[in-house]
Amino acid sequence: VSISNKICIDAEKNFNPLPIANAFTPNSDGLNDFYLPVQVPVSEYKMYIFNKLGKLIFVSEDISLGWDGYYKGKITEDTYFYKIEFNNNDKLIVQTGKFVLLK
């Protein structure tokens, strides 16, 4: 008996239409130092980052500018939440999720 683990993904039905990591490491090593999605052509982009208490700690209106992990002058290892709003082919997309900041 053979079982395949091959998966086909339809981009139109993908859970996260804008690919984004579930963790990042702002340690200045040049790898994953900023939290931001894969840069694809979208319009009216806005990303919000919230701490686990729901406090808004970062906003970006440029898909190429991500969060560096600093809030009130320090980096705190924890779980955070994001909300991304963007327009794709004249359709408003709202994407939410959580991620981990690792020091």
mmCIF file of C-alpha atoms in Angstrom:
data_model
loop_
_atom_site.group_PDB
_atom_site.id
_atom_site.type_symbol
_atom_site.label_atom_id
_atom_site.label_comp_id
_atom_site.label_asym_id
_atom_site.label_seq_id
_atom_site.Cartn_x
_atom_site.Cartn_y
_atom_site.Cartn_z
ATOM 1 C CA VAL A 1 0.000 0.000 0.000
ATOM 2 C CA SER A 2 1.373 3.401 -0.948
ATOM 3 C CA ILE A 3 0.161 6.791 0.255
ATOM 4 C CA SER A 4 1.244 10.010 -1.439
ATOM 5 C CA ASN A 5 1.830 13.224 0.454
ATOM 6 C CA LYS A 6 1.729 15.384 -2.666
ATOM 7 C CA ILE A 7 -0.426 18.476 -2.208
ATOM 8 C CA CYS A 8 -1.784 20.756 -4.913
ATOM 9 C CA ILE A 9 -2.596 24.314 -3.870
ATOM 10 C CA ASP A 10 -4.919 26.613 -5.759
ATOM 11 C CA ALA A 11 -3.581 30.160 -5.226
ATOM 12 C CA GLU A 12 -7.106 31.593 -5.334
ATOM 13 C CA LYS A 13 -8.123 29.412 -2.375
ATOM 14 C CA ASN A 14 -4.847 29.562 -0.446
ATOM 15 C CA PHE A 15 -5.335 30.163 3.293
ATOM 16 C CA ASN A 16 -2.822 33.043 3.236
ATOM 17 C CA PRO A 17 -3.092 34.855 -0.085
ATOM 18 C CA LEU A 18 -0.020 36.903 0.898
ATOM 19 C CA PRO A 19 2.711 34.482 2.076
ATOM 20 C CA ILE A 20 4.218 35.468 5.431
ATOM 21 C CA ALA A 21 6.422 33.667 7.960
ATOM 22 C CA ASN A 22 5.252 32.365 11.328
ATOM 23 C CA ALA A 23 8.495 33.446 13.072
ATOM 24 C CA PHE A 24 11.345 35.914 12.716
ATOM 25 C CA THR A 25 14.681 36.625 14.400
ATOM 26 C CA PRO A 26 15.639 40.327 14.610
ATOM 27 C CA ASN A 27 19.273 39.633 15.596
ATOM 28 C CA SER A 28 21.082 41.567 12.824
ATOM 29 C CA ASP A 29 22.447 38.438 11.116
ATOM 30 C CA GLY A 30 20.899 39.419 7.783
ATOM 31 C CA LEU A 31 18.337 36.584 7.866
ATOM 32 C CA ASN A 32 14.710 37.205 8.868
ATOM 33 C CA ASP A 33 15.596 40.439 10.697
ATOM 34 C CA PHE A 34 12.288 42.090 9.736
ATOM 35 C CA TYR A 35 8.738 40.769 9.871
ATOM 36 C CA LEU A 36 7.082 41.329 6.504
ATOM 37 C CA PRO A 37 5.263 39.318 3.833
ATOM 38 C CA VAL A 38 6.621 38.161 0.496
ATOM 39 C CA GLN A 39 6.650 41.230 -1.707
ATOM 40 C CA VAL A 40 4.103 40.835 -4.470
ATOM 41 C CA PRO A 41 2.309 43.550 -6.442
ATOM 42 C CA VAL A 42 -0.665 44.769 -4.371
ATOM 43 C CA SER A 43 -2.257 48.147 -3.752
ATOM 44 C CA GLU A 44 -3.642 49.916 -0.683
ATOM 45 C CA TYR A 45 -1.437 47.748 1.560
ATOM 46 C CA LYS A 46 -1.498 48.143 5.340
ATOM 47 C CA MET A 47 0.006 45.829 7.987
ATOM 48 C CA TYR A 48 -0.767 46.066 11.699
ATOM 49 C CA ILE A 49 1.201 44.255 14.424
ATOM 50 C CA PHE A 50 -0.356 43.670 17.862
ATOM 51 C CA ASN A 51 1.091 42.271 21.084
ATOM 52 C CA LYS A 52 -0.666 39.440 22.929
ATOM 53 C CA LEU A 53 -2.726 41.969 24.900
ATOM 54 C CA GLY A 54 -4.113 43.375 21.648
ATOM 55 C CA LYS A 55 -2.145 46.643 21.774
ATOM 56 C CA LEU A 56 -1.201 48.022 18.369
ATOM 57 C CA ILE A 57 2.607 48.271 18.280
ATOM 58 C CA PHE A 58 3.483 48.725 14.590
ATOM 59 C CA VAL A 59 1.863 49.894 11.341
ATOM 60 C CA SER A 60 3.284 49.861 7.810
ATOM 61 C CA GLU A 61 1.711 51.108 4.593
ATOM 62 C CA ASP A 62 4.610 49.848 2.452
ATOM 63 C CA ILE A 63 4.898 46.117 1.706
ATOM 64 C CA SER A 64 8.704 46.456 1.599
ATOM 65 C CA LEU A 65 8.925 47.939 5.130
ATOM 66 C CA GLY A 66 8.540 45.398 7.920
ATOM 67 C CA TRP A 67 8.716 45.442 11.705
ATOM 68 C CA ASP A 68 12.212 45.300 13.223
ATOM 69 C CA GLY A 69 10.957 43.794 16.504
ATOM 70 C CA TYR A 70 11.479 46.910 18.608
ATOM 71 C CA TYR A 71 8.719 48.292 20.806
ATOM 72 C CA LYS A 72 9.420 51.033 23.348
ATOM 73 C CA GLY A 73 13.157 50.651 22.719
ATOM 74 C CA LYS A 74 13.489 46.906 23.280
ATOM 75 C CA ILE A 75 12.902 43.550 21.623
ATOM 76 C CA THR A 76 10.721 41.113 23.554
ATOM 77 C CA GLU A 77 10.594 37.438 22.621
ATOM 78 C CA ASP A 78 6.907 36.548 22.484
ATOM 79 C CA THR A 79 3.938 35.687 20.274
ATOM 80 C CA TYR A 80 2.456 38.537 18.238
ATOM 81 C CA PHE A 81 -0.501 38.939 15.900
ATOM 82 C CA TYR A 82 -0.805 40.604 12.508
ATOM 83 C CA LYS A 83 -3.568 41.965 10.353
ATOM 84 C CA ILE A 84 -2.822 42.762 6.726
ATOM 85 C CA GLU A 85 -5.238 44.591 4.454
ATOM 86 C CA PHE A 86 -4.559 45.000 0.756
ATOM 87 C CA ASN A 87 -6.269 45.332 -2.573
ATOM 88 C CA ASN A 88 -5.686 42.656 -5.197
ATOM 89 C CA ASN A 89 -7.471 42.914 -8.557
ATOM 90 C CA ASP A 90 -9.935 45.431 -7.079
ATOM 91 C CA LYS A 91 -10.800 43.048 -4.248
ATOM 92 C CA LEU A 92 -10.152 43.942 -0.592
ATOM 93 C CA ILE A 93 -8.309 41.119 1.171
ATOM 94 C CA VAL A 94 -7.946 40.949 4.969
ATOM 95 C CA GLN A 95 -5.452 38.420 6.285
ATOM 96 C CA THR A 96 -4.745 37.711 9.962
ATOM 97 C CA GLY A 97 -2.458 35.397 11.864
ATOM 98 C CA LYS A 98 0.105 35.005 14.604
ATOM 99 C CA PHE A 99 3.879 34.679 14.671
ATOM 100 C CA VAL A 100 6.746 34.291 17.126
ATOM 101 C CA LEU A 101 9.606 36.711 17.667
ATOM 102 C CA LEU A 102 12.757 34.763 18.576
ATOM 103 C CA LYS A 103 15.806 36.561 19.934
#
